Structure formats: structure tokens, C-alpha cells
Amino acid sequence: MTDPIEQINNISNVDDFLNFVIQLAKDAKEHPEEWANTTITDYLGQIASWIDDCDMFEDNINFEKLEYKTLAKILYMGKIYE
């Protein structure tokens, strides 16, 4: 996977986002040793922990403007979509 921070910073549309998700999945499959959270349980749990701790970091994320329903739907659809 190329520099993930650079990829994230260059996302400007849905195609860029989909490409990033596909590359992330590919990276997880090809380089599991580089992942701190290799199970879905650990991965989702650490996403929640990072969001909870995020105010301590300078990531310039405005959590007031995120579409939480959309993010929740995306996460849920990964469970049931075939």
C-alpha cells in the first residue's frame, strides 16, 4: 500500500474513497503482520477507541459535521452485503 496518509489526503470523491477501501482490504490480506488489529472485533473496537481519544490529537476532524448515520450504515452493510 502506498502512503496511506497521502491517499487519505487525496480523497476527493466516492471513487477515491472506494479505491482507498479496496487498497486497505488488499493490504490487510497481503500484509497481516503490519496490522495491529487483525480481527474484525479488534478492528472495530480500536476504531471506537480512536474516535473516543481523537480529541487529544491534531487530526483536524470536525466530528460535528460527520454524517454518523452514513458511517453506521457503511459499517453495518459490511456485515450483511453479499
Short mmCIF file of C-alpha atoms in Angstrom, two decimals:
data_model
loop_
_atom_site.label_atom_id
_atom_site.label_comp_id
_atom_site.label_asym_id
_atom_site.label_seq_id
_atom_site.Cartn_x
_atom_site.Cartn_y
_atom_site.Cartn_z
CA MET A 1 0.00 0.00 0.00
CA THR A 2 1.35 3.39 -0.90
CA ASP A 3 1.49 6.04 1.79
CA PRO A 4 -1.96 5.79 3.44
CA ILE A 5 -1.86 9.35 4.78
CA GLU A 6 -1.19 10.66 1.29
CA GLN A 7 -4.03 8.52 -0.07
CA ILE A 8 -6.41 9.79 2.62
CA ASN A 9 -5.45 13.40 1.96
CA ASN A 10 -6.11 12.92 -1.76
CA ILE A 11 -9.64 11.52 -1.38
CA SER A 12 -12.00 13.94 -3.06
CA ASN A 13 -14.84 11.77 -4.35
CA VAL A 14 -16.53 8.40 -3.97
CA ASP A 15 -14.17 6.68 -6.44
CA ASP A 16 -11.15 7.81 -4.43
CA PHE A 17 -12.81 6.55 -1.24
CA LEU A 18 -13.69 3.18 -2.80
CA ASN A 19 -10.15 2.79 -4.10
CA PHE A 20 -8.81 3.51 -0.62
CA VAL A 21 -11.11 0.91 0.98
CA ILE A 22 -10.14 -1.67 -1.65
CA GLN A 23 -6.43 -0.96 -1.11
CA LEU A 24 -6.91 -1.17 2.67
CA ALA A 25 -8.57 -4.60 2.34
CA LYS A 26 -5.83 -5.76 -0.03
CA ASP A 27 -3.16 -4.56 2.40
CA ALA A 28 -4.82 -6.42 5.27
CA LYS A 29 -4.83 -9.63 3.23
CA GLU A 30 -1.28 -9.31 1.89
CA HIS A 31 0.43 -7.85 4.97
CA PRO A 32 -1.44 -9.00 8.11
CA GLU A 33 1.80 -8.77 10.09
CA GLU A 34 1.68 -4.97 9.68
CA TRP A 35 -1.78 -4.71 11.22
CA ALA A 36 -2.20 -4.22 14.96
CA ASN A 37 -5.85 -5.31 14.78
CA THR A 38 -6.32 -8.40 12.64
CA THR A 39 -9.79 -9.50 13.69
CA ILE A 40 -12.99 -7.63 12.94
CA THR A 41 -13.66 -7.41 16.68
CA ASP A 42 -10.30 -5.80 17.39
CA TYR A 43 -10.52 -3.57 14.30
CA LEU A 44 -13.95 -2.16 15.16
CA GLY A 45 -13.07 -1.84 18.83
CA GLN A 46 -9.95 0.16 18.06
CA ILE A 47 -11.85 2.40 15.64
CA ALA A 48 -14.19 3.22 18.52
CA SER A 49 -11.26 3.79 20.89
CA TRP A 50 -9.51 6.07 18.40
CA ILE A 51 -12.64 8.16 17.90
CA ASP A 52 -13.06 8.42 21.67
CA ASP A 53 -9.44 9.54 22.08
CA CYS A 54 -9.28 11.63 18.90
CA ASP A 55 -9.82 14.95 20.67
CA MET A 56 -6.32 14.52 22.12
CA PHE A 57 -4.79 14.62 18.65
CA GLU A 58 -4.47 17.31 16.00
CA ASP A 59 -6.23 15.45 13.18
CA ASN A 60 -8.49 18.32 12.15
CA ILE A 61 -11.58 16.14 12.20
CA ASN A 62 -14.79 18.00 12.82
CA PHE A 63 -16.93 15.34 14.46
CA GLU A 64 -19.88 17.72 14.46
CA LYS A 65 -20.10 17.64 10.66
CA LEU A 66 -19.74 13.91 10.07
CA GLU A 67 -22.73 12.00 8.81
CA TYR A 68 -22.83 9.38 11.56
CA LYS A 69 -25.87 7.60 10.09
CA THR A 70 -23.99 7.16 6.81
CA LEU A 71 -20.88 5.83 8.56
CA ALA A 72 -23.02 3.46 10.64
CA LYS A 73 -24.79 2.19 7.52
CA ILE A 74 -21.45 1.59 5.78
CA LEU A 75 -20.15 -0.42 8.74
CA TYR A 76 -23.38 -2.38 9.04
CA MET A 77 -23.61 -3.20 5.34
CA GLY A 78 -20.17 -4.81 5.55
CA LYS A 79 -21.83 -7.35 7.82
CA ILE A 80 -24.76 -8.32 5.61
CA TYR A 81 -23.96 -7.39 2.00
CA GLU A 82 -23.17 -10.31 -0.31
#
